[in-house]
PDB file of C-alpha atoms and ligand atoms in Angstrom:
ATOM      1  CA  MET A   1      19.472  -1.531   5.347  1.00  0.00           C
ATOM      2  CA  GLY A   2      16.707  -0.644   3.007  1.00  0.00           C
ATOM      3  CA  LYS A   3      13.674   1.782   4.582  1.00  0.00           C
ATOM      4  CA  VAL A   4      10.296   1.451   5.614  1.00  0.00           C
ATOM      5  CA  THR A   5       8.211   3.340   3.467  1.00  0.00           C
ATOM      6  CA  PHE A   6       4.419   3.600   2.517  1.00  0.00           C
ATOM      7  CA  ASN A   7       2.325   4.138  -0.709  1.00  0.00           C
ATOM      8  CA  MET A   8      -1.109   3.963  -1.181  1.00  0.00           C
ATOM      9  CA  THR A   9      -3.808   6.449  -3.245  1.00  0.00           C
ATOM     10  CA  MET A  10      -5.985   8.961  -1.396  1.00  0.00           C
ATOM     11  CA  SER A  11      -8.482  10.815  -2.262  1.00  0.00           C
ATOM     12  CA  LEU A  12      -8.392  14.718  -1.345  1.00  0.00           C
ATOM     13  CA  ASP A  13     -10.659  14.340   1.568  1.00  0.00           C
ATOM     14  CA  GLY A  14      -7.663  11.750   2.925  1.00  0.00           C
ATOM     15  CA  PHE A  15      -9.962   8.822   2.428  1.00  0.00           C
ATOM     16  CA  VAL A  16      -8.111   5.198   0.698  1.00  0.00           C
ATOM     17  CA  ALA A  17     -11.584   2.911   0.254  1.00  0.00           C
ATOM     18  CA  GLY A  18     -15.034   4.592  -0.382  1.00  0.00           C
ATOM     19  CA  PRO A  19     -18.084   3.305   2.466  1.00  0.00           C
ATOM     20  CA  ASN A  20     -18.852  -0.767   1.914  1.00  0.00           C
ATOM     21  CA  ASP A  21     -15.844  -1.721   0.342  1.00  0.00           C
ATOM     22  CA  SER A  22     -16.335  -5.526  -0.188  1.00  0.00           C
ATOM     23  CA  PRO A  23     -14.779  -8.532  -2.619  1.00  0.00           C
ATOM     24  CA  GLU A  24     -17.213  -7.387  -4.805  1.00  0.00           C
ATOM     25  CA  LYS A  25     -16.237  -3.464  -4.772  1.00  0.00           C
ATOM     26  CA  GLY A  26     -12.964  -3.417  -3.770  1.00  0.00           C
ATOM     27  CA  LEU A  27     -12.615   0.257  -3.048  1.00  0.00           C
ATOM     28  CA  GLY A  28     -15.785   0.515  -1.693  1.00  0.00           C
ATOM     29  CA  ASP A  29     -18.487   3.376  -2.872  1.00  0.00           C
ATOM     30  CA  GLY A  30     -17.653   5.328  -5.669  1.00  0.00           C
ATOM     31  CA  GLY A  31     -13.919   4.672  -4.626  1.00  0.00           C
ATOM     32  CA  GLU A  32     -13.109   3.134  -8.238  1.00  0.00           C
ATOM     33  CA  GLY A  33     -12.384   6.781  -8.990  1.00  0.00           C
ATOM     34  CA  LEU A  34      -9.282   6.872  -7.306  1.00  0.00           C
ATOM     35  CA  PHE A  35      -7.693   4.220  -9.482  1.00  0.00           C
ATOM     36  CA  ASN A  36      -8.197   6.523 -12.908  1.00  0.00           C
ATOM     37  CA  TRP A  37      -4.777   7.095 -13.118  1.00  0.00           C
ATOM     38  CA  TYR A  38      -3.507   3.784 -13.231  1.00  0.00           C
ATOM     39  CA  PHE A  39      -5.527   3.627 -16.623  1.00  0.00           C
ATOM     40  CA  SER A  40      -5.706   6.753 -17.993  1.00  0.00           C
ATOM     41  CA  GLY A  41      -2.047   6.938 -19.566  1.00  0.00           C
ATOM     42  CA  ASP A  42      -0.148   5.342 -22.675  1.00  0.00           C
ATOM     43  CA  THR A  43       2.594   4.025 -21.029  1.00  0.00           C
ATOM     44  CA  GLU A  44       2.778   0.152 -19.257  1.00  0.00           C
ATOM     45  CA  VAL A  45       4.148  -0.738 -16.371  1.00  0.00           C
ATOM     46  CA  TYR A  46       4.478  -3.965 -15.058  1.00  0.00           C
ATOM     47  CA  MET A  47       3.668  -4.698 -11.429  1.00  0.00           C
ATOM     48  CA  SER A  48       3.714  -8.231 -10.625  1.00  0.00           C
ATOM     49  CA  GLU A  49       4.308 -10.783 -12.930  1.00  0.00           C
ATOM     50  CA  GLY A  50       0.733 -12.525 -14.345  1.00  0.00           C
ATOM     51  CA  VAL A  51      -1.051  -9.244 -14.353  1.00  0.00           C
ATOM     52  CA  PRO A  52      -1.783  -6.806 -17.274  1.00  0.00           C
ATOM     53  CA  PRO A  53      -0.038  -4.126 -17.258  1.00  0.00           C
ATOM     54  CA  LEU A  54      -1.051  -0.675 -15.691  1.00  0.00           C
ATOM     55  CA  LYS A  55      -0.853   2.321 -18.816  1.00  0.00           C
ATOM     56  CA  VAL A  56      -0.052   5.245 -16.865  1.00  0.00           C
ATOM     57  CA  SER A  57       1.337   9.048 -17.789  1.00  0.00           C
ATOM     58  CA  LYS A  58       4.655   9.173 -18.651  1.00  0.00           C
ATOM     59  CA  GLN A  59       5.146  11.364 -15.019  1.00  0.00           C
ATOM     60  CA  SER A  60       4.003   8.344 -13.044  1.00  0.00           C
ATOM     61  CA  ALA A  61       5.739   6.153 -15.151  1.00  0.00           C
ATOM     62  CA  GLU A  62       9.101   6.511 -13.713  1.00  0.00           C
ATOM     63  CA  ILE A  63       7.825   7.308 -10.556  1.00  0.00           C
ATOM     64  CA  LEU A  64       6.148   3.312 -10.124  1.00  0.00           C
ATOM     65  CA  LYS A  65       9.006   1.796 -12.208  1.00  0.00           C
ATOM     66  CA  ALA A  66      11.683   3.794  -9.309  1.00  0.00           C
ATOM     67  CA  GLY A  67       9.461   2.428  -7.048  1.00  0.00           C
ATOM     68  CA  ILE A  68       8.919  -1.163  -7.851  1.00  0.00           C
ATOM     69  CA  SER A  69      12.493  -1.554  -8.933  1.00  0.00           C
ATOM     70  CA  MET A  70      13.062  -0.351  -4.762  1.00  0.00           C
ATOM     71  CA  ILE A  71      11.242  -2.973  -3.408  1.00  0.00           C
ATOM     72  CA  GLY A  72      12.388  -5.605  -1.119  1.00  0.00           C
ATOM     73  CA  ALA A  73       9.307  -6.675   0.726  1.00  0.00           C
ATOM     74  CA  GLY A  74       5.260  -5.444   0.475  1.00  0.00           C
ATOM     75  CA  ILE A  75       3.361  -5.983   4.138  1.00  0.00           C
ATOM     76  CA  TRP A  76      -0.630  -5.597   3.795  1.00  0.00           C
ATOM     77  CA  GLY A  77      -3.708  -6.408   6.148  1.00  0.00           C
ATOM     78  CA  ARG A  78      -5.799  -8.574   6.224  1.00  0.00           C
ATOM     79  CA  ARG A  79      -9.081  -6.703   5.152  1.00  0.00           C
ATOM     80  CA  THR A  80      -6.657  -5.607   1.674  1.00  0.00           C
ATOM     81  CA  PHE A  81      -5.794  -9.198   1.307  1.00  0.00           C
ATOM     82  CA  ASP A  82      -9.041 -10.854   1.613  1.00  0.00           C
ATOM     83  CA  ILE A  83     -10.746  -7.614  -0.122  1.00  0.00           C
ATOM     84  CA  ALA A  84      -8.475  -7.769  -3.305  1.00  0.00           C
ATOM     85  CA  ARG A  85      -8.815 -12.036  -3.331  1.00  0.00           C
ATOM     86  CA  ALA A  86      -5.346 -12.538  -2.556  1.00  0.00           C
ATOM     87  CA  TRP A  87      -4.803 -10.738  -6.063  1.00  0.00           C
ATOM     88  CA  GLY A  88      -4.806 -14.628  -7.844  1.00  0.00           C
ATOM     89  CA  GLY A  89      -1.998 -15.185  -6.145  1.00  0.00           C
ATOM     90  CA  HIS A  90      -0.049 -12.623  -7.754  1.00  0.00           C
ATOM     91  CA  PRO A  91       0.569  -9.336  -5.136  1.00  0.00           C
ATOM     92  CA  PRO A  92       1.740  -6.167  -6.359  1.00  0.00           C
ATOM     93  CA  GLY A  93       5.042  -7.014  -4.140  1.00  0.00           C
ATOM     94  CA  SER A  94       6.836 -10.239  -3.242  1.00  0.00           C
ATOM     95  CA  PRO A  95       7.244 -11.641  -0.357  1.00  0.00           C
ATOM     96  CA  ALA A  96       4.066 -10.114   0.657  1.00  0.00           C
ATOM     97  CA  PHE A  97       3.837 -10.353   4.642  1.00  0.00           C
ATOM     98  CA  ILE A  98       0.206 -10.206   5.429  1.00  0.00           C
ATOM     99  CA  VAL A  99      -0.827  -9.509   9.508  1.00  0.00           C
ATOM    100  CA  THR A 100      -3.934 -10.912  10.405  1.00  0.00           C
ATOM    101  CA  HIS A 101      -4.597 -12.903  13.605  1.00  0.00           C
ATOM    102  CA  HIS A 102      -6.330 -16.294  11.690  1.00  0.00           C
ATOM    103  CA  VAL A 103      -3.808 -17.739   9.301  1.00  0.00           C
ATOM    104  CA  PRO A 104      -5.761 -18.732   5.912  1.00  0.00           C
ATOM    105  CA  GLN A 105      -4.549 -22.194   5.727  1.00  0.00           C
ATOM    106  CA  GLU A 106      -5.357 -22.441   1.753  1.00  0.00           C
ATOM    107  CA  TRP A 107      -2.320 -20.109   1.062  1.00  0.00           C
ATOM    108  CA  VAL A 108       0.342 -21.980   3.568  1.00  0.00           C
ATOM    109  CA  LYS A 109       2.476 -23.832   0.788  1.00  0.00           C
ATOM    110  CA  GLU A 110       4.912 -24.631  -1.555  1.00  0.00           C
ATOM    111  CA  GLY A 111       5.564 -21.697  -3.584  1.00  0.00           C
ATOM    112  CA  SER A 112       2.912 -19.240  -1.926  1.00  0.00           C
ATOM    113  CA  PRO A 113       4.529 -15.580  -2.324  1.00  0.00           C
ATOM    114  CA  PHE A 114       2.760 -14.920   1.543  1.00  0.00           C
ATOM    115  CA  ILE A 115       3.710 -14.991   4.783  1.00  0.00           C
ATOM    116  CA  PHE A 116       1.581 -14.439   7.484  1.00  0.00           C
ATOM    117  CA  VAL A 117       1.766 -12.671  10.935  1.00  0.00           C
ATOM    118  CA  THR A 118       0.029 -13.144  13.538  1.00  0.00           C
ATOM    119  CA  ASP A 119       2.518 -11.515  16.449  1.00  0.00           C
ATOM    120  CA  GLY A 120       1.821  -7.835  15.112  1.00  0.00           C
ATOM    121  CA  VAL A 121       2.995  -4.940  12.981  1.00  0.00           C
ATOM    122  CA  GLU A 122       6.464  -4.613  14.446  1.00  0.00           C
ATOM    123  CA  SER A 123       7.201  -8.416  14.195  1.00  0.00           C
ATOM    124  CA  ALA A 124       6.386  -7.868  10.495  1.00  0.00           C
ATOM    125  CA  ILE A 125       7.969  -4.979   9.761  1.00  0.00           C
ATOM    126  CA  ARG A 126      10.981  -6.847  11.748  1.00  0.00           C
ATOM    127  CA  GLN A 127      10.415  -9.901   9.129  1.00  0.00           C
ATOM    128  CA  ALA A 128       9.823  -7.990   6.008  1.00  0.00           C
ATOM    129  CA  LYS A 129      13.003  -5.904   6.592  1.00  0.00           C
ATOM    130  CA  GLU A 130      15.111  -9.304   6.682  1.00  0.00           C
ATOM    131  CA  ALA A 131      13.355 -10.332   3.836  1.00  0.00           C
ATOM    132  CA  ALA A 132      14.476  -7.206   1.739  1.00  0.00           C
ATOM    133  CA  GLY A 133      17.850  -6.375   2.610  1.00  0.00           C
ATOM    134  CA  ASP A 134      19.278  -3.466   1.461  1.00  0.00           C
ATOM    135  CA  LYS A 135      15.966  -2.708  -0.881  1.00  0.00           C
ATOM    136  CA  ASP A 136      12.798  -0.938   1.052  1.00  0.00           C
ATOM    137  CA  VAL A 137       9.787  -2.427   2.941  1.00  0.00           C
ATOM    138  CA  VAL A 138       6.908  -0.882   1.522  1.00  0.00           C
ATOM    139  CA  ILE A 139       3.363  -0.528   3.773  1.00  0.00           C
ATOM    140  CA  CYS A 140      -0.076  -0.371   1.313  1.00  0.00           C
ATOM    141  CA  THR A 141      -2.772  -0.649   3.654  1.00  0.00           C
ATOM    142  CA  ALA A 142      -4.138   2.421   6.346  1.00  0.00           C
ATOM    143  CA  ASN A 143      -4.941   0.227   9.312  1.00  0.00           C
ATOM    144  CA  ILE A 144      -0.887  -1.501   9.216  1.00  0.00           C
ATOM    145  CA  LEU A 145       0.388   2.035   8.150  1.00  0.00           C
ATOM    146  CA  GLN A 146      -1.356   3.870  11.464  1.00  0.00           C
ATOM    147  CA  GLN A 147       0.062   1.045  13.547  1.00  0.00           C
ATOM    148  CA  ALA A 148       3.847   1.663  12.047  1.00  0.00           C
ATOM    149  CA  VAL A 149       3.233   5.303  12.434  1.00  0.00           C
ATOM    150  CA  LYS A 150       2.747   4.976  16.426  1.00  0.00           C
ATOM    151  CA  ALA A 151       5.346   2.674  16.754  1.00  0.00           C
ATOM    152  CA  GLY A 152       7.923   4.997  14.732  1.00  0.00           C
ATOM    153  CA  LEU A 153       8.518   2.570  12.481  1.00  0.00           C
ATOM    154  CA  VAL A 154       7.882   4.406   9.077  1.00  0.00           C
ATOM    155  CA  ASP A 155      11.145   6.527   7.008  1.00  0.00           C
ATOM    156  CA  GLU A 156       8.557   7.532   4.211  1.00  0.00           C
ATOM    157  CA  ILE A 157       4.909   8.595   3.394  1.00  0.00           C
ATOM    158  CA  HIS A 158       4.299   8.250  -0.335  1.00  0.00           C
ATOM    159  CA  VAL A 159       0.599   9.567  -0.908  1.00  0.00           C
ATOM    160  CA  ASP A 160      -0.658   9.625  -4.461  1.00  0.00           C
ATOM    161  CA  VAL A 161      -3.368  11.967  -4.563  1.00  0.00           C
ATOM    162  CA  ALA A 162      -6.198  11.593  -6.570  1.00  0.00           C
ATOM    163  CA  PRO A 163      -8.475  14.468  -7.666  1.00  0.00           C
ATOM    164  CA  MET A 164     -11.746  13.537  -5.884  1.00  0.00           C
ATOM    165  CA  LEU A 165     -13.786  14.201  -3.045  1.00  0.00           C
ATOM    166  CA  LEU A 166     -14.681  10.518  -1.330  1.00  0.00           C
ATOM    167  CA  GLY A 167     -16.639  11.647   1.602  1.00  0.00           C
ATOM    168  CA  GLY A 168     -16.343   8.898   3.908  1.00  0.00           C
ATOM    169  CA  GLY A 169     -15.082   4.924   3.711  1.00  0.00           C
ATOM    170  CA  VAL A 170     -11.868   3.944   4.612  1.00  0.00           C
ATOM    171  CA  SER A 171      -9.571   6.833   6.473  1.00  0.00           C
ATOM    172  CA  LEU A 172      -5.473   6.901   6.167  1.00  0.00           C
ATOM    173  CA  PHE A 173      -4.927   8.659   9.320  1.00  0.00           C
ATOM    174  CA  ASP A 174      -8.605   7.570  11.410  1.00  0.00           C
ATOM    175  CA  HIS A 175      -7.500   7.582  14.872  1.00  0.00           C
ATOM    176  CA  LEU A 176      -3.347   7.908  14.851  1.00  0.00           C
ATOM    177  CA  ASN A 177      -4.223   9.657  18.238  1.00  0.00           C
ATOM    178  CA  THR A 178      -0.401  10.653  18.336  1.00  0.00           C
ATOM    179  CA  GLY A 179       1.137  13.847  19.024  1.00  0.00           C
ATOM    180  CA  PRO A 180       1.906  15.985  15.911  1.00  0.00           C
ATOM    181  CA  ILE A 181       4.989  14.632  14.263  1.00  0.00           C
ATOM    182  CA  ASP A 182       6.985  16.176  11.944  1.00  0.00           C
ATOM    183  CA  LEU A 183       7.114  15.603   7.804  1.00  0.00           C
ATOM    184  CA  GLU A 184       9.858  16.607   5.284  1.00  0.00           C
ATOM    185  CA  CYS A 185       8.595  16.806   2.315  1.00  0.00           C
ATOM    186  CA  ILE A 186      10.759  15.225  -0.673  1.00  0.00           C
ATOM    187  CA  ARG A 187       8.595  14.896  -3.487  1.00  0.00           C
ATOM    188  CA  VAL A 188       6.003  17.177  -5.045  1.00  0.00           C
ATOM    189  CA  ILE A 189       4.909  15.893  -8.448  1.00  0.00           C
ATOM    190  CA  GLN A 190       1.814  16.515 -10.833  1.00  0.00           C
ATOM    191  CA  ALA A 191       1.139  14.362 -13.750  1.00  0.00           C
ATOM    192  CA  PRO A 192      -2.242  14.014 -15.316  1.00  0.00           C
ATOM    193  CA  ASP A 193      -5.090  12.370 -13.114  1.00  0.00           C
ATOM    194  CA  VAL A 194      -2.725  11.950  -9.567  1.00  0.00           C
ATOM    195  CA  ILE A 195      -0.185  14.248  -8.042  1.00  0.00           C
ATOM    196  CA  HIS A 196       2.513  12.425  -5.933  1.00  0.00           C
ATOM    197  CA  LEU A 197       3.667  13.256  -2.954  1.00  0.00           C
ATOM    198  CA  GLY A 198       6.547  11.964  -0.835  1.00  0.00           C
ATOM    199  CA  PHE A 199       7.039  12.898   2.929  1.00  0.00           C
ATOM    200  CA  ARG A 200      10.514  11.989   5.183  1.00  0.00           C
ATOM    201  CA  VAL A 201       9.263  11.257   8.548  1.00  0.00           C
ATOM    202  CA  VAL A 202      11.596  13.147  10.882  1.00  0.00           C
ATOM    203  CA  LYS A 203      12.981  11.433  13.800  1.00  0.00           C
TER     204      LYS A 203
HETATM  205  N1  LIG B 301      -6.203   3.652  -2.581  1.00  0.00           N
HETATM  206  C1  LIG B 301      -5.471   2.489  -2.345  1.00  0.00           C
HETATM  207  O1  LIG B 301      -4.080   2.929  -2.708  1.00  0.00           O
HETATM  208  C2  LIG B 301      -5.497   1.189  -1.793  1.00  0.00           C
HETATM  209  C3  LIG B 301      -4.610   0.035  -1.695  1.00  0.00           C
HETATM  210  C4  LIG B 301      -4.641  -1.228  -1.477  1.00  0.00           C
HETATM  211  C5  LIG B 301      -5.660  -0.929  -0.249  1.00  0.00           C
HETATM  212  N2  LIG B 301      -6.826   0.000  -0.657  1.00  0.00           N
HETATM  213  C6  LIG B 301      -8.026  -0.577   0.390  1.00  0.00           C
HETATM  214  O2  LIG B 301      -8.193   0.373   1.687  1.00  0.00           O
HETATM  215  C7  LIG B 301      -8.622  -0.768   2.237  1.00  0.00           C
HETATM  216  C8  LIG B 301      -7.531  -0.775   3.576  1.00  0.00           C
HETATM  217  O3  LIG B 301      -8.358  -1.457   4.471  1.00  0.00           O
HETATM  218  P1  LIG B 301      -7.710  -1.333   6.224  1.00  0.00           P
HETATM  219  O4  LIG B 301      -6.616  -0.296   6.058  1.00  0.00           O
HETATM  220  O5  LIG B 301      -9.343  -0.623   7.086  1.00  0.00           O
HETATM  221  O6  LIG B 301      -7.657  -2.579   6.416  1.00  0.00           O
HETATM  222  P2  LIG B 301      -6.051  -3.612   6.084  1.00  0.00           P
HETATM  223  O7  LIG B 301      -5.145  -2.858   6.815  1.00  0.00           O
HETATM  224  O8  LIG B 301      -6.343  -4.231   5.281  1.00  0.00           O
HETATM  225  O9  LIG B 301      -6.349  -4.630   7.333  1.00  0.00           O
HETATM  226  C9  LIG B 301      -7.025  -4.725   8.539  1.00  0.00           C
HETATM  227  C10 LIG B 301      -7.028  -6.129   9.046  1.00  0.00           C
HETATM  228  O10 LIG B 301      -5.767  -6.538   9.267  1.00  0.00           O
HETATM  229  C11 LIG B 301      -5.614  -7.210  10.686  1.00  0.00           C
HETATM  230  N3  LIG B 301      -4.662  -6.991  11.797  1.00  0.00           N
HETATM  231  C12 LIG B 301      -4.122  -5.948  11.382  1.00  0.00           C
HETATM  232  N4  LIG B 301      -3.670  -5.029  12.693  1.00  0.00           N
HETATM  233  C13 LIG B 301      -3.442  -6.577  13.367  1.00  0.00           C
HETATM  234  C14 LIG B 301      -2.534  -6.668  14.602  1.00  0.00           C
HETATM  235  N5  LIG B 301      -1.596  -5.794  15.022  1.00  0.00           N
HETATM  236  N6  LIG B 301      -2.486  -8.618  14.804  1.00  0.00           N
HETATM  237  C15 LIG B 301      -3.483  -9.073  14.254  1.00  0.00           C
HETATM  238  N7  LIG B 301      -3.925  -8.862  12.957  1.00  0.00           N
HETATM  239  C16 LIG B 301      -4.090  -7.770  12.626  1.00  0.00           C
HETATM  240  C17 LIG B 301      -7.232  -7.264  11.118  1.00  0.00           C
HETATM  241  O11 LIG B 301      -7.769  -8.383  10.197  1.00  0.00           O
HETATM  242  P3  LIG B 301      -8.347 -10.151  11.226  1.00  0.00           P
HETATM  243  O12 LIG B 301      -8.516  -9.952  12.461  1.00  0.00           O
HETATM  244  O13 LIG B 301      -9.210 -10.349  10.272  1.00  0.00           O
HETATM  245  O14 LIG B 301      -7.037 -10.994  10.687  1.00  0.00           O
HETATM  246  C18 LIG B 301      -7.508  -6.049  10.569  1.00  0.00           C
HETATM  247  O15 LIG B 301      -9.138  -5.873  10.551  1.00  0.00           O
HETATM  248  C19 LIG B 301      -9.502  -1.661   1.045  1.00  0.00           C
HETATM  249  O16 LIG B 301     -10.888  -1.100   1.237  1.00  0.00           O
HETATM  250  C20 LIG B 301      -8.904  -1.622   0.331  1.00  0.00           C
HETATM  251  O17 LIG B 301      -9.596  -2.395  -0.942  1.00  0.00           O
HETATM  252  C21 LIG B 301      -6.968   0.768  -1.150  1.00  0.00           C
END
């Protein structure tokens, strides 16, 4: 069985998007700088078929490629699915489990990379683990991470820290309201334009 991991890019003050995120401005006001590191290097990394490659530094490319090779399934919340306009049908991890209260019928069809889960995050993780087999399940949105952490279902938290303060927006650990949770630091890699941090959740 693989692990349940998490990965997103965060500003130093803890935001994964700026205020007023929308399909027109996916990372919110000022948030586009979070992803500078995806386009500021000279090493190509393909995230998914049909999507142009990222261009990152050598250090970041190694990390991304290792992570991609381990992805067996991904989980996102419905806001990101809508804001990303369903990634044009090419999610950055497949199969893609989308947690939502309302299934978008236009994506329920033969060959769709999406599986919509309406009975909660624990169910999404259970289904994603089955699909992933020996590989990892990666959670990629803040809201879903918070619920998964509360349920004690996350094994590793990987955060790519972008060198900026956003000052507001979507907070990665908003309203967690758990007691303290101990983490073991398993990775610190400084790359140009980003610092890759990894933690194991101590259970
Ligand atoms: N920095 C990065 O690396 C990065 C990467 C990806 C995305 N982003 C950005 O991060 C932000 C993510 O937003 P977010 O974390 O607030 O939202 P999210 O996780 O993408 O979506 C939250 C939505 O998922 C549905 N949902 C959540 N839990 C549910 C449950 N238990 N049962 C049924 N439905 C449930 C609800 O939508 P419904 O009620 O409408 O179904 C809820 O409003 C976006 O701005 C996105 O662009 C940043």
